[in-house]
Backbone as CSV, one residue per row, in Angstrom:
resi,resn,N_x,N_y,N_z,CA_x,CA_y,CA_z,C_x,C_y,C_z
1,UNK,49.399,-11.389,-139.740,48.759,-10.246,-139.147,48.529,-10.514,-137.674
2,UNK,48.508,-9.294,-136.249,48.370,-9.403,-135.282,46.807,-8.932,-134.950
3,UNK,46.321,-10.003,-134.313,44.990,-9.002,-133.406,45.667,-9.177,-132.087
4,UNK,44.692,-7.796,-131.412,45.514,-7.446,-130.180,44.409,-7.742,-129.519
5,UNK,43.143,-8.594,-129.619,42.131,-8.094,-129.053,41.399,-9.779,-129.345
6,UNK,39.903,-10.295,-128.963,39.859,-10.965,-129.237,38.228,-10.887,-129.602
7,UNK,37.485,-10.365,-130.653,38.264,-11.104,-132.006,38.870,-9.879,-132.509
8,UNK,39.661,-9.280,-132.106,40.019,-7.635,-132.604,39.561,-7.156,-133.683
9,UNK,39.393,-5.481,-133.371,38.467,-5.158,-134.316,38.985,-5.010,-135.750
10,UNK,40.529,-4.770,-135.606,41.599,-4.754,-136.850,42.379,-5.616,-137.377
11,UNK,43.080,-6.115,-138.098,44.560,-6.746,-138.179,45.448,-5.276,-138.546
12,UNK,46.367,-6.174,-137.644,47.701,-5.233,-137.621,48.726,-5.781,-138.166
13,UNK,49.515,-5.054,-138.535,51.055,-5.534,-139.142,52.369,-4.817,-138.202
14,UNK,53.131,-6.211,-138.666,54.114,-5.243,-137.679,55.391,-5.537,-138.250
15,UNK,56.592,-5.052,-137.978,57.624,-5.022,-138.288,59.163,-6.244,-137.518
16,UNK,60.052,-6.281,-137.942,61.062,-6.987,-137.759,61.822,-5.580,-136.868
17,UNK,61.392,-4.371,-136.781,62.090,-3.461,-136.667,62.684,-2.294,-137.331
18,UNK,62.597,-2.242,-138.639,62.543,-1.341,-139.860,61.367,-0.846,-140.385
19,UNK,60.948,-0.164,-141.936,59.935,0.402,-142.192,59.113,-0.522,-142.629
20,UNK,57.860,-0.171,-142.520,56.931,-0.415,-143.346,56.507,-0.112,-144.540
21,UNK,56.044,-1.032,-145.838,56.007,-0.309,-147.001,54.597,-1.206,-147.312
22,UNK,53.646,-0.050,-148.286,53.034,-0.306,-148.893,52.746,0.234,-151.014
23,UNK,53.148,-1.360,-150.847,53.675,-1.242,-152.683,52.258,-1.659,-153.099
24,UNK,52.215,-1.305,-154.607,51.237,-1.519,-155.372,51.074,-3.264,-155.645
25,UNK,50.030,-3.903,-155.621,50.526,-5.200,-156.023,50.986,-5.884,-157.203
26,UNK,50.864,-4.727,-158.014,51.252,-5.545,-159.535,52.612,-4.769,-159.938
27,UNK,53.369,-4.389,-158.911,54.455,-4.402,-158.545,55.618,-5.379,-157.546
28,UNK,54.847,-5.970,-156.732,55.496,-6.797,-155.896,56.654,-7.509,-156.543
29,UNK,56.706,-8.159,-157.437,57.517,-9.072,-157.806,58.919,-7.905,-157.772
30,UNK,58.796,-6.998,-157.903,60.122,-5.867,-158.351,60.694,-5.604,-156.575
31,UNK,59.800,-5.806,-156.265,60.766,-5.441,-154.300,61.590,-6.701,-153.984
32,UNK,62.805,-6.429,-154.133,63.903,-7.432,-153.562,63.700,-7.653,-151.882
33,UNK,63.524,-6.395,-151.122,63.338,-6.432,-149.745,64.976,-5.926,-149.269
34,UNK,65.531,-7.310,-148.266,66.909,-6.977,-147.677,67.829,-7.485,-148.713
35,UNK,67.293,-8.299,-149.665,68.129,-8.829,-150.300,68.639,-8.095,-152.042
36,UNK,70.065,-7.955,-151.740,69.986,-7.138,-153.048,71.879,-7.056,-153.066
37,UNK,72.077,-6.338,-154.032,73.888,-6.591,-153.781,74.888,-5.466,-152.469
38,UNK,75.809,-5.836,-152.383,76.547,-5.213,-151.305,76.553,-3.906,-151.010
39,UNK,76.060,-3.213,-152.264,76.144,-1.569,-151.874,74.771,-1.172,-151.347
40,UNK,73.330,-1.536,-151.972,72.118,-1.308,-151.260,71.200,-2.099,-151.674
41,UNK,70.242,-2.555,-151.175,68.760,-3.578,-151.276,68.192,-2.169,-151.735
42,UNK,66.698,-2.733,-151.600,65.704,-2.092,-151.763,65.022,-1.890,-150.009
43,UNK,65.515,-2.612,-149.421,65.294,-2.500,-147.963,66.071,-1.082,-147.287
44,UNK,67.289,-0.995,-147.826,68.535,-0.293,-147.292,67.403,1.300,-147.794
45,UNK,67.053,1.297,-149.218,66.787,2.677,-149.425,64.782,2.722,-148.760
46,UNK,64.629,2.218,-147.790,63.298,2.376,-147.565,63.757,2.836,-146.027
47,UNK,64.928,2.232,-145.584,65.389,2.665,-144.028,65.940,3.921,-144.321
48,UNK,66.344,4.717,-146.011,66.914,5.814,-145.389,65.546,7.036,-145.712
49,UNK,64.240,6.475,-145.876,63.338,7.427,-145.386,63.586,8.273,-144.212
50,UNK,63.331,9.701,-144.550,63.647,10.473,-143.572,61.989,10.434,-143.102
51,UNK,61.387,11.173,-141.903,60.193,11.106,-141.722,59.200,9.979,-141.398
52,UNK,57.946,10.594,-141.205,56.567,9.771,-141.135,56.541,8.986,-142.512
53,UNK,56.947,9.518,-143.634,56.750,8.850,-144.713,57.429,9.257,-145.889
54,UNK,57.806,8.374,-146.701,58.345,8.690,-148.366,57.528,7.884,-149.447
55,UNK,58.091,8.221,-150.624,57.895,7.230,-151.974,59.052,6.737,-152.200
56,UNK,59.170,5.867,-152.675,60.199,4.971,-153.496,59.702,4.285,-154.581
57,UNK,60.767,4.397,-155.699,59.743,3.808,-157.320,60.141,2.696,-156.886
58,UNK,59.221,1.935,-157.405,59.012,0.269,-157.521,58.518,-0.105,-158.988
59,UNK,59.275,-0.996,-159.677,59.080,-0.954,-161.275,58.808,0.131,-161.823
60,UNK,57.047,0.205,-162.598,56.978,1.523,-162.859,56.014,2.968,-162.235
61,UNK,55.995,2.309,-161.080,55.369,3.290,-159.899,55.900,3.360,-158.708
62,UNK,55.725,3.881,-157.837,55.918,3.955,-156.535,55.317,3.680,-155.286
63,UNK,56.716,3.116,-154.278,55.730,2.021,-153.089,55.463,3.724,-151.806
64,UNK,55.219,3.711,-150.903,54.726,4.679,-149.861,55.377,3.781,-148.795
65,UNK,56.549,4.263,-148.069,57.253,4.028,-146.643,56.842,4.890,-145.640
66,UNK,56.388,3.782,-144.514,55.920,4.465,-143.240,57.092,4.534,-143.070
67,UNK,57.703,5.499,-142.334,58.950,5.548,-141.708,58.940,6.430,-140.013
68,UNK,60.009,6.309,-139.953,59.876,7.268,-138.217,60.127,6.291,-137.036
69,UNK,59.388,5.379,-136.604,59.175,3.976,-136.078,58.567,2.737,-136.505
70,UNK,59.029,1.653,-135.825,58.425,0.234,-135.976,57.153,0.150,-135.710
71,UNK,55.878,0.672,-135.781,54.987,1.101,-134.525,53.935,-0.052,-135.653
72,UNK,53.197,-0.925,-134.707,52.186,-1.915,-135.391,50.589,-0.776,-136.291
73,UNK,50.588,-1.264,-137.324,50.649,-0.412,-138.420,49.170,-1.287,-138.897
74,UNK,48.109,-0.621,-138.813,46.709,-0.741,-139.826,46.334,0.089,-140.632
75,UNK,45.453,-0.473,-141.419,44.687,0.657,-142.255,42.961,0.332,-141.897
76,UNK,42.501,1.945,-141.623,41.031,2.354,-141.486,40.384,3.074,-142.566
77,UNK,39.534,1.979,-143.701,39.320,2.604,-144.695,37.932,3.273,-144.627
78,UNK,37.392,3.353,-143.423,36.633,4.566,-143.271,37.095,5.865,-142.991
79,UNK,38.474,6.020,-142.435,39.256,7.130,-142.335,40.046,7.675,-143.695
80,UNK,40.249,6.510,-144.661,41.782,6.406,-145.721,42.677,6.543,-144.765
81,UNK,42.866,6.263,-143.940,44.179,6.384,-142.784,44.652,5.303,-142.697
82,UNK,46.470,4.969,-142.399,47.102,4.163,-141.925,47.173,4.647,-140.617
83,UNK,46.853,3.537,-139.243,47.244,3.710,-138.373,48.280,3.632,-137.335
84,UNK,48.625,4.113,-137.012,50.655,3.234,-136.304,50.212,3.914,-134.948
85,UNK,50.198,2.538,-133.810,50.361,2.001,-132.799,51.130,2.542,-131.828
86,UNK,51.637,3.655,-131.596,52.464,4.492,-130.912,52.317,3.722,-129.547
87,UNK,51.052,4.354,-128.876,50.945,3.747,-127.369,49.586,4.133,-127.220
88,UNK,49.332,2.819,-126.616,47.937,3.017,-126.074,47.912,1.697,-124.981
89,UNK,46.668,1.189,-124.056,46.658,0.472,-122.888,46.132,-0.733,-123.798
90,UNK,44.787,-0.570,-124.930,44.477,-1.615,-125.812,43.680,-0.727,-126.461
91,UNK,43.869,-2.051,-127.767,43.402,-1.324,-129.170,42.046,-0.813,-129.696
92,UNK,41.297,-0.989,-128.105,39.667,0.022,-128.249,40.359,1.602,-127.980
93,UNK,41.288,1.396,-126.593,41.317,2.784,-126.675,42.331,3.789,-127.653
94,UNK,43.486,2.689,-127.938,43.635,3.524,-129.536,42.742,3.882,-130.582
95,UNK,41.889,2.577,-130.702,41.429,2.822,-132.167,39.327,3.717,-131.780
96,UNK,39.468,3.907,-130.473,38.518,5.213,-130.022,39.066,6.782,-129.973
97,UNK,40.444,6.506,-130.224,40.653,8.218,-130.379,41.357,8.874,-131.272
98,UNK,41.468,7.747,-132.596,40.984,8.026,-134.030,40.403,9.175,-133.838
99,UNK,39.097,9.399,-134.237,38.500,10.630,-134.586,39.130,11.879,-134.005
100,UNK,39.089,11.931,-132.511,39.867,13.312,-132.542,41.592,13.384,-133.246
101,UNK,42.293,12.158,-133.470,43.247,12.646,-133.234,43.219,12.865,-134.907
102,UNK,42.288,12.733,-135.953,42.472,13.161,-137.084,41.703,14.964,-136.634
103,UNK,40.860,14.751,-136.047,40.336,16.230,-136.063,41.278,16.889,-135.468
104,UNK,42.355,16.982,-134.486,43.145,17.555,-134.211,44.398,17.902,-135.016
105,UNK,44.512,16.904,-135.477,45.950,16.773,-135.897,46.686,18.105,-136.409
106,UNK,48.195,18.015,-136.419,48.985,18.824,-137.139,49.706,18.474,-138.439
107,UNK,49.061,18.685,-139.238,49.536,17.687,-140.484,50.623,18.601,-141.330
108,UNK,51.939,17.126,-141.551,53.179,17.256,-142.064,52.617,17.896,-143.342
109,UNK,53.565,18.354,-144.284,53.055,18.775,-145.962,52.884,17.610,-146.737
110,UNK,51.995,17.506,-148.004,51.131,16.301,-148.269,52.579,16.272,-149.564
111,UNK,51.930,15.032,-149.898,52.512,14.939,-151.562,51.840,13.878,-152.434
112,UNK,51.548,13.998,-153.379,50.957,13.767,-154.399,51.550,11.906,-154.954
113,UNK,50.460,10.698,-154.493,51.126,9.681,-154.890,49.437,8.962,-156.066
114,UNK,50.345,8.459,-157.218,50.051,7.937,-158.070,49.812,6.395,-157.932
115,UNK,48.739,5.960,-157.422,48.721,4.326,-157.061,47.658,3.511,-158.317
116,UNK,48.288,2.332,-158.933,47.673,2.163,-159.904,46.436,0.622,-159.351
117,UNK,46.749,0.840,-158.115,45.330,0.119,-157.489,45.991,-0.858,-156.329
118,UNK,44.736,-1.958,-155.554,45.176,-2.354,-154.445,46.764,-2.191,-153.608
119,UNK,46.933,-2.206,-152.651,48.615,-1.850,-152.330,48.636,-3.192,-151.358
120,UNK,50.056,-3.601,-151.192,49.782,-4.449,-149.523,51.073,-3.796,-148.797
121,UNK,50.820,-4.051,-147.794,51.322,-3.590,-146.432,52.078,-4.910,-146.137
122,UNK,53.680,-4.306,-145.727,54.393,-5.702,-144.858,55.599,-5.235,-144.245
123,UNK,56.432,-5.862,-143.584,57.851,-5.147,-143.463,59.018,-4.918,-144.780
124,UNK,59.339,-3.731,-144.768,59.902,-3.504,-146.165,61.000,-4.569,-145.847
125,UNK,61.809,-5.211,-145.029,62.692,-6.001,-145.541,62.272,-7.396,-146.399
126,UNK,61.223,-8.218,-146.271,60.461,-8.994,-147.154,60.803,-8.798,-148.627
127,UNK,60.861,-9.594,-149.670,60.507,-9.405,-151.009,59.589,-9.545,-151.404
128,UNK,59.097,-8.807,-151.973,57.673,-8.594,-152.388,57.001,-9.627,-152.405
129,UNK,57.828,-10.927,-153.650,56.823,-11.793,-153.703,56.500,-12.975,-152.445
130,UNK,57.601,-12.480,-151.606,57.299,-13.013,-149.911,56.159,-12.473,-149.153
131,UNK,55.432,-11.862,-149.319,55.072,-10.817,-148.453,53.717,-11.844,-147.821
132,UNK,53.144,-12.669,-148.642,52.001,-13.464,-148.348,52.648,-14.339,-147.236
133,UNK,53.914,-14.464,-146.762,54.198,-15.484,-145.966,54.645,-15.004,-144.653
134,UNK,54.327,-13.841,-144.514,54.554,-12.869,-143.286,53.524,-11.770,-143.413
135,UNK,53.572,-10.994,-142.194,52.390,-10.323,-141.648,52.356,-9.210,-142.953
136,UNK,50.994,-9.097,-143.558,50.928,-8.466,-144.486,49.403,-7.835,-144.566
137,UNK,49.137,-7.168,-145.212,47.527,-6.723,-145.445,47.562,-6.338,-146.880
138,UNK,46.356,-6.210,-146.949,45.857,-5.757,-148.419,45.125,-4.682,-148.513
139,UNK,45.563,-3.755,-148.857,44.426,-2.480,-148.673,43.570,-2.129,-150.514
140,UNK,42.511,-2.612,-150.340,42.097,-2.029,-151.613,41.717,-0.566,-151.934
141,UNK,43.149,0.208,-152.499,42.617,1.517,-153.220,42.102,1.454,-154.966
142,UNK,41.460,2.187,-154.661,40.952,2.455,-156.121,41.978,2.907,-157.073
143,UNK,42.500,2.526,-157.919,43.754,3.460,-159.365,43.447,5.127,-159.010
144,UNK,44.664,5.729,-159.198,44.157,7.187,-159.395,45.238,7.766,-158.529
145,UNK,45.135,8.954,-158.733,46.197,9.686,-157.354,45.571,10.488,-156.217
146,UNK,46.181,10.678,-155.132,45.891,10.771,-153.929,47.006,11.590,-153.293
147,UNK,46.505,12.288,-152.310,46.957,13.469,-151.267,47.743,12.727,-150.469
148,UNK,48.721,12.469,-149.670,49.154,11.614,-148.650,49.503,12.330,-147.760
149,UNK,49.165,12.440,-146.489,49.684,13.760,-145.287,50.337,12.760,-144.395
150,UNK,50.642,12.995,-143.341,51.079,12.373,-142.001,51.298,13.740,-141.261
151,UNK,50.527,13.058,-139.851,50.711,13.961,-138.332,50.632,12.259,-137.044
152,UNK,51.444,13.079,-136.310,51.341,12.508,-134.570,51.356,13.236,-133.670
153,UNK,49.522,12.291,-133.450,48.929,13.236,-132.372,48.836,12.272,-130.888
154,UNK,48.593,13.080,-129.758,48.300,12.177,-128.506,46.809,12.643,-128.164
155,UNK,45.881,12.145,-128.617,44.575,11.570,-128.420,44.135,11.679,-126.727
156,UNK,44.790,11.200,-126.108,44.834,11.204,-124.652,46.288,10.997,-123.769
157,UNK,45.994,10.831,-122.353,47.604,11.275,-121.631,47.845,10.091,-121.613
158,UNK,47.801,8.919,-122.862,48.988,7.644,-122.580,48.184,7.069,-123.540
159,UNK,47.631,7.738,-124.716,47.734,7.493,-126.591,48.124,8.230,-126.903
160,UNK,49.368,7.501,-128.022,49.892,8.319,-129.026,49.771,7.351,-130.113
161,UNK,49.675,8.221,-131.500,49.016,7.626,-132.732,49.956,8.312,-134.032
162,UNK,50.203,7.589,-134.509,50.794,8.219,-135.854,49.653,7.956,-137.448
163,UNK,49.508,9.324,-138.361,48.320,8.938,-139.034,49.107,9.198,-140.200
164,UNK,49.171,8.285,-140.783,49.431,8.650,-142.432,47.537,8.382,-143.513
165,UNK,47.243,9.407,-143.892,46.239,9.685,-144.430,46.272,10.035,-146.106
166,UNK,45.447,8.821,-146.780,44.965,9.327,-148.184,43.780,9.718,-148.683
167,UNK,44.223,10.708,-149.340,42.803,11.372,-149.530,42.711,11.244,-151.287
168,UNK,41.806,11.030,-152.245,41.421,11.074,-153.182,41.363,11.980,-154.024
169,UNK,42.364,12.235,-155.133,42.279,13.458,-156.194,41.642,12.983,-157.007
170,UNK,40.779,14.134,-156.871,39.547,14.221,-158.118,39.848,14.942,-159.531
171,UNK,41.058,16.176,-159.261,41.179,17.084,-160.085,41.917,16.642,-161.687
C-alpha cells in the first residue's frame, strides 16, 4: 500500500497499469490474475471492462473491476466509496473534496452486486492468492447486496476524482 502523505490519512493501492479488482476473500484462491492459458487469464477479461466499473464471477460470486484508468485507488468507509486518484496537488486536497464531489456528482446507472463479505483490493493482474504480497487492502463489507454507482467529478480546477460507491440493500 502507498501513503502519499506522512503519516497519510489513507492507504492507497495502485496498479502495474491495468484494472483494479476487488474480489470477495473467500474467493481469492479462484483469481488466476495474468496467468492463465493462451486464449485469456482472468486478468485479460478484467482489462476488457468497458467503463468506471464491471462484475466478473469469481468461483461462486462475483469480483467488482474498477476500470477506465490506473488511478491510485482507496476505500472511504465513511462514504462506502472507492476513491481513484485522478489529480489532485496532495491527498488532503483530494481527499477534502470528497464531500462535494459525492454531493455533486453525476452518477453512471447502478447495478446490483451480491458480496458474501470482506473484499480486498489489488491489481487485477496478481493471483488472488498473491495479493498479500503486493499493494492490496482489505475492505470489510458486511454479506448482503449492494447498489454500486460510479461518477467523475472535478471537485476543484486541478481535482479530479473518480467515485465508485456502495450503498446497502435493505430490501
Amino acid at each position: 500500500m502507498v501513503r502519499y502523505a506522512d503519516p497519510g490519512a489513507v492507504e492507497w493501492v495502485e496498479s502495474g497499469g491495468g484494472p483494479l479488482i476487488a474480489i470477495p476473500e473467500v474467493v481469492l484462491p479462484f483469481w488466476a490474475g495474468a496467468n492463465g492459458d493462451d486464449l485469456s487469464s482472468d486478468y485479460d477479461r478484467a482489462c476488457d471492462v468497458d467503463g468506471f466499473f464491471g462484475l466478473l464471477p469469481v468461483g461462486d460470486t462475483w469480483a467488482l473491476v474498477l476500470g477506465d484508468e490506473p488511478a491510485s485507488t482507496s476505500y472511504l468507509p465513511e462514504h462506502g466509496t472507492f476513491v481513484r486518484w485522478c489529480a489532485a496537488a496532495s491527498e488532503d486536497e483530494l481527499l477534502s473534496g470528497v464531500p462535494a464531489a459525492l454531493a455533486t456528482a453525476v452518477w453512471e446507472p447502478e447495478v446490483e452486486w451480491n458480496v458474501p463479505g470482506p473484499v480486498v483490493l489489488f491489481d487485477a493482474a496478481w493471483p488472488g492468492p498473491a495479493s498479500e504480497r503486493t499493494d492490496h487492502l482489505k475492505v470489510a463489507l458486511e454479506p448482503g447486496r449492494y447498489a454500486v454507482r460510479a461518477a467523475y467529478v472535478e471537485p476543484g480546477p486541478e481535482t479530479w476524482v473518480g467515485l465508485v460507491q456502495l450503498r446497502r440493500l435493505t430490501r
